[in-house]
């Protein structure tokens, strides 16, 4: 294998990529606007949820409960009659509809356990799940304070001293931003390397490579390193200017160590992209294969859901996926400031997985080139 051939063929891939405006737009979007939108799309708390209240009690307590719902968590409550509850829910006007029954205050003061009906539009999942807990807490606090004739509860028997490490303000965008970067690194590395090989086949330029004094190993290496370099550069831009700059997320660990892990991860995913490109006959086929491979890599790697909550079979199978180890490495370095002494098992696993993927993809590429020759 000659380094000069790999260098010149790699530069040819970079020039070909520079002329593909659609892929350039995809790269720019994936590591800029997509990172910001993915990190901030899910609200961190309930915000301006529409709520309607049917007050059949008309008591001081029910009036107090109605007044406890106010922005920014809820919109100002809309008082509606009993007949308007189902109609408003069916029309999608309210996420929550609260029905305070008659004699609610009297039953509470008499020591009974009155019931309030809460109807929730469960199609609005982000608001429905969080908002139900908010409403239950608000009603319980107001009812308890009214029954005690004083505000403020009794001192708890145990005082819990909460110290949130690595994300003291519990900012959800910090987690979403890093996970979005990891997902886009994986996606773009598969897309760019696969598209590079399929583009050669569709444009007929792969025959030029067959008559050149280059080996399949040189061809594959020349497609891996330039695409990995482009994704790595885009990842660095995203971390420095979007994650650290625009989203104001502090990075605790060494960026050099993270980029080293990202480079090894790209070695594995770009090899996987070459393998998928040798299986697919066209870009549409490659896109379908990409969906089948990319979704499990992103959903089951531990980024969206902790691995400990998954079935043991899934945890064991996903150990052969490079994204599993890259997610662990990225979270340890960027969040917890881990060093090489902590993440070396992930680096070693990524290296072994990358070497296996590279060998399998190289064997498949040799077979494909041999059939074309």
XYZ file of C-alpha atoms in Angstrom, residues 16-363:
348
model
C -15.877 15.488 -5.413
C -17.588 16.281 -2.127
C -16.936 19.993 -2.593
C -18.854 19.862 -5.894
C -21.855 18.110 -4.308
C -23.925 21.010 -2.989
C -26.626 18.777 -1.496
C -24.211 16.878 0.720
C -22.517 20.121 1.764
C -25.880 21.575 2.792
C -26.640 18.371 4.720
C -23.312 18.596 6.582
C -23.775 22.284 7.404
C -27.339 21.760 8.617
C -26.566 18.610 10.628
C -23.858 20.294 12.702
C -25.439 23.708 13.170
C -29.199 24.221 13.098
C -30.014 20.542 13.692
C -27.910 20.535 16.877
C -29.605 23.645 18.227
C -33.121 22.522 17.309
C -32.570 19.002 18.633
C -31.304 20.337 21.959
C -34.011 22.955 22.496
C -37.067 21.367 20.847
C -38.248 19.561 23.980
C -39.296 22.014 26.710
C -37.504 21.588 30.019
C -40.690 22.271 32.003
C -44.398 22.722 31.465
C -44.969 25.932 29.526
C -48.267 27.702 28.811
C -50.431 24.589 28.953
C -54.127 25.386 28.246
C -56.402 24.349 31.106
C -60.194 24.590 31.610
C -61.940 24.301 34.983
C -65.523 23.355 35.767
C -66.201 24.878 39.201
C -69.372 23.261 40.515
C -68.528 24.031 44.145
C -68.237 27.826 43.937
C -66.536 27.882 47.318
C -63.528 29.817 48.669
C -61.418 26.662 48.294
C -62.391 26.096 44.668
C -61.716 29.771 43.925
C -58.334 29.392 45.550
C -57.543 26.346 43.402
C -58.558 28.202 40.222
C -56.252 31.069 41.145
C -53.306 28.736 41.699
C -52.957 28.079 37.959
C -51.101 30.932 36.292
C -48.366 31.510 33.677
C -45.772 30.475 32.692
C -46.635 26.848 33.503
C -50.309 27.239 32.607
C -52.384 29.693 30.682
C -55.004 31.579 32.665
C -57.715 28.956 33.371
C -60.885 29.085 31.299
C -64.036 28.595 33.390
C -66.494 26.463 31.449
C -69.804 24.720 32.227
C -70.022 20.974 32.692
C -71.418 20.499 29.180
C -68.446 22.273 27.594
C -65.773 19.920 28.959
C -66.111 17.108 26.417
C -66.690 19.553 23.590
C -63.538 21.523 24.377
C -61.426 18.375 24.767
C -62.708 16.935 21.488
C -61.888 20.190 19.693
C -58.366 20.232 21.129
C -58.888 23.564 22.918
C -57.548 22.335 26.261
C -54.824 19.963 27.335
C -56.331 19.660 30.825
C -59.932 19.906 31.978
C -60.479 19.954 35.758
C -63.890 19.267 37.299
C -64.349 20.429 40.918
C -67.502 18.664 42.190
C -70.239 20.221 44.347
C -69.653 20.281 48.124
C -65.918 19.776 47.612
C -64.947 22.200 50.394
C -67.573 20.847 52.809
C -66.449 17.249 52.300
C -62.812 18.202 52.818
C -63.501 20.044 56.093
C -65.679 17.152 57.264
C -62.733 14.791 57.046
C -63.904 12.954 53.965
C -61.716 12.286 50.903
C -63.340 14.168 48.011
C -62.411 13.396 44.413
C -61.620 15.865 41.646
C -61.808 14.665 38.066
C -58.927 15.589 35.750
C -59.290 14.939 32.011
C -56.021 14.974 30.061
C -55.458 15.122 26.314
C -52.852 12.368 26.169
C -52.009 13.072 22.521
C -49.891 15.976 23.812
C -47.470 13.659 25.532
C -44.833 16.149 26.686
C -47.417 18.310 28.460
C -49.747 15.509 29.574
C -47.181 13.530 31.548
C -45.526 16.467 33.322
C -48.685 18.552 33.695
C -50.642 15.837 35.527
C -48.035 15.803 38.269
C -48.028 19.597 38.451
C -51.820 19.737 38.830
C -51.904 17.038 41.496
C -49.238 18.856 43.519
C -50.992 22.230 43.175
C -54.390 20.883 44.283
C -52.894 18.918 47.193
C -50.932 21.921 48.454
C -53.897 24.281 48.233
C -56.271 21.813 49.928
C -53.820 21.056 52.754
C -53.107 24.722 53.394
C -56.835 25.531 53.405
C -57.562 22.727 55.867
C -54.730 23.839 58.201
C -55.755 27.503 57.881
C -52.106 28.401 57.258
C -49.568 28.360 54.471
C -46.440 26.304 54.575
C -46.188 22.685 55.613
C -44.689 21.014 58.610
C -40.969 20.362 58.610
C -40.170 16.966 57.068
C -38.679 14.343 59.399
C -35.655 13.971 57.112
C -33.910 16.827 55.319
C -32.555 15.791 51.926
C -29.444 17.694 50.802
C -29.510 17.473 47.002
C -26.294 18.029 45.067
C -26.670 17.588 41.318
C -23.263 16.822 39.864
C -22.086 17.402 36.279
C -25.248 19.408 35.470
C -26.064 21.482 38.577
C -28.865 23.460 36.940
C -30.432 20.281 35.465
C -30.411 21.892 32.018
C -31.938 19.465 29.540
C -30.400 21.173 26.502
C -26.909 20.185 27.654
C -27.778 16.515 27.369
C -29.725 16.914 24.135
C -26.926 18.835 22.423
C -24.229 16.214 23.021
C -26.517 13.350 22.027
C -27.448 15.188 18.838
C -23.755 15.657 17.989
C -23.079 11.938 18.539
C -26.051 10.899 16.400
C -25.059 13.220 13.563
C -21.445 12.058 13.632
C -22.666 8.494 13.158
C -25.200 9.390 10.477
C -22.906 11.589 8.376
C -20.013 9.133 8.476
C -22.254 6.389 7.110
C -23.855 8.638 4.495
C -20.677 10.241 3.161
C -18.610 7.076 2.767
C -21.495 5.104 1.307
C -22.385 7.904 -1.100
C -18.746 8.225 -2.165
C -18.572 4.593 -3.296
C -22.032 4.498 -4.877
C -21.292 7.772 -6.679
C -18.255 6.120 -8.297
C -20.444 3.276 -9.503
C -23.310 5.434 -10.786
C -21.007 7.844 -12.628
C -18.920 5.074 -14.132
C -15.662 6.339 -12.628
C -15.081 3.114 -10.720
C -13.787 1.619 -13.991
C -11.053 4.253 -13.930
C -9.938 2.959 -10.556
C -9.846 -0.615 -11.873
C -7.295 0.250 -14.542
C -5.113 2.250 -12.158
C -2.237 0.629 -10.227
C -4.119 0.789 -6.930
C -5.290 -1.965 -4.611
C -8.712 -2.347 -2.988
C -7.086 -1.511 0.343
C -5.857 1.798 -1.059
C -9.263 2.545 -2.572
C -11.070 1.871 0.675
C -8.594 3.778 2.835
C -8.777 6.757 0.489
C -12.537 6.885 0.983
C -12.415 6.443 4.748
C -9.935 9.116 5.807
C -11.293 12.153 3.888
C -14.893 11.566 4.947
C -13.849 10.948 8.532
C -11.810 14.159 8.420
C -14.790 16.176 7.147
C -17.105 14.812 9.845
C -14.467 15.364 12.540
C -13.981 18.981 11.454
C -17.744 19.561 11.424
C -18.017 17.967 14.873
C -15.313 20.291 16.219
C -17.132 23.310 14.796
C -20.395 22.180 16.372
C -18.894 21.604 19.823
C -17.014 24.908 19.903
C -19.549 27.266 18.355
C -22.963 25.635 18.848
C -22.680 23.591 22.047
C -20.191 25.762 23.939
C -21.024 29.071 22.298
C -24.706 29.237 21.441
C -26.036 26.773 24.046
C -23.500 27.810 26.721
C -22.745 24.249 27.801
C -19.479 23.896 29.733
C -17.200 21.068 28.588
C -15.450 19.546 31.579
C -12.981 17.173 29.945
C -10.299 17.222 27.288
C -11.501 17.990 23.788
C -8.372 16.308 22.413
C -9.343 13.055 24.138
C -12.903 13.340 22.855
C -11.721 13.935 19.278
C -9.374 10.961 19.573
C -12.342 8.812 20.555
C -14.417 10.344 17.754
C -11.669 9.523 15.245
C -11.620 5.866 16.285
C -15.416 5.811 16.201
C -15.353 7.270 12.685
C -12.899 4.557 11.657
C -15.576 2.000 12.562
C -18.623 3.805 11.137
C -16.990 4.795 7.852
C -15.968 1.168 7.356
C -19.570 0.188 8.032
C -20.673 2.747 5.444
C -18.387 1.167 2.834
C -19.833 -2.255 3.626
C -23.408 -1.009 3.187
C -22.437 0.637 -0.109
C -21.087 -2.662 -1.436
C -24.376 -4.371 -0.550
C -26.629 -1.686 -2.070
C -26.905 -1.255 -5.828
C -28.146 2.329 -5.820
C -28.625 5.309 -3.525
C -32.293 4.468 -2.807
C -31.275 0.963 -1.693
C -28.472 2.447 0.376
C -30.956 4.802 2.046
C -33.223 1.906 3.042
C -30.290 -0.054 4.445
C -29.174 3.044 6.312
C -32.527 3.312 8.076
C -32.345 -0.324 9.216
C -28.839 0.161 10.610
C -28.916 3.742 11.878
C -32.067 3.584 14.008
C -30.861 0.722 16.254
C -27.439 2.349 16.547
C -29.009 5.584 17.808
C -31.911 4.240 19.874
C -30.152 1.337 21.628
C -26.696 2.789 22.229
C -27.567 4.338 25.599
C -27.979 7.893 24.358
C -31.775 8.034 24.252
C -32.392 5.505 27.045
C -29.965 4.304 29.749
C -28.572 0.895 28.869
C -29.354 -0.394 32.363
C -33.089 -0.096 31.656
C -32.866 -2.255 28.526
C -33.229 -6.060 28.446
C -29.966 -7.869 29.074
C -30.079 -9.440 25.620
C -30.180 -5.996 24.001
C -27.354 -4.763 26.227
C -25.174 -7.710 25.223
C -25.922 -7.462 21.496
C -25.291 -3.713 21.399
C -21.768 -4.188 22.736
C -20.727 -4.916 19.140
C -22.055 -1.504 18.048
C -19.482 1.315 18.025
C -22.065 3.900 19.102
C -22.514 2.163 22.470
C -18.888 2.714 23.410
C -18.729 6.177 21.845
C -21.740 7.365 23.886
C -20.078 6.138 27.093
C -16.810 7.822 26.136
C -18.423 11.113 25.126
C -20.530 11.389 28.271
C -17.589 10.524 30.503
C -15.235 13.052 28.891
C -17.568 15.963 28.117
C -19.764 15.777 31.241
C -17.605 14.256 33.957
C -14.141 15.318 32.831
C -12.843 11.739 32.648
C -9.294 11.081 31.503
C -7.598 8.346 29.544
C -7.364 6.155 32.648
C -11.182 6.001 32.712
C -12.131 5.729 29.024
C -9.369 3.460 27.745
C -11.739 0.423 27.667
C -14.063 2.310 25.314
C -11.129 3.354 23.102
C -9.908 -0.236 22.970
C -13.387 -1.545 22.150
C -13.831 1.021 19.377
C -10.453 0.069 17.908
C -11.282 -3.649 17.877
C -14.774 -3.077 16.434
C -13.369 -0.696 13.818
C -10.717 -3.202 12.762
C -13.364 -5.923 12.394
C -15.665 -3.676 10.365
C -12.762 -2.537 8.214
C -11.703 -6.112 7.480
C -15.246 -7.207 6.618
C -15.827 -4.169 4.408
C -12.476 -4.667 2.661
C -13.303 -8.286 1.885
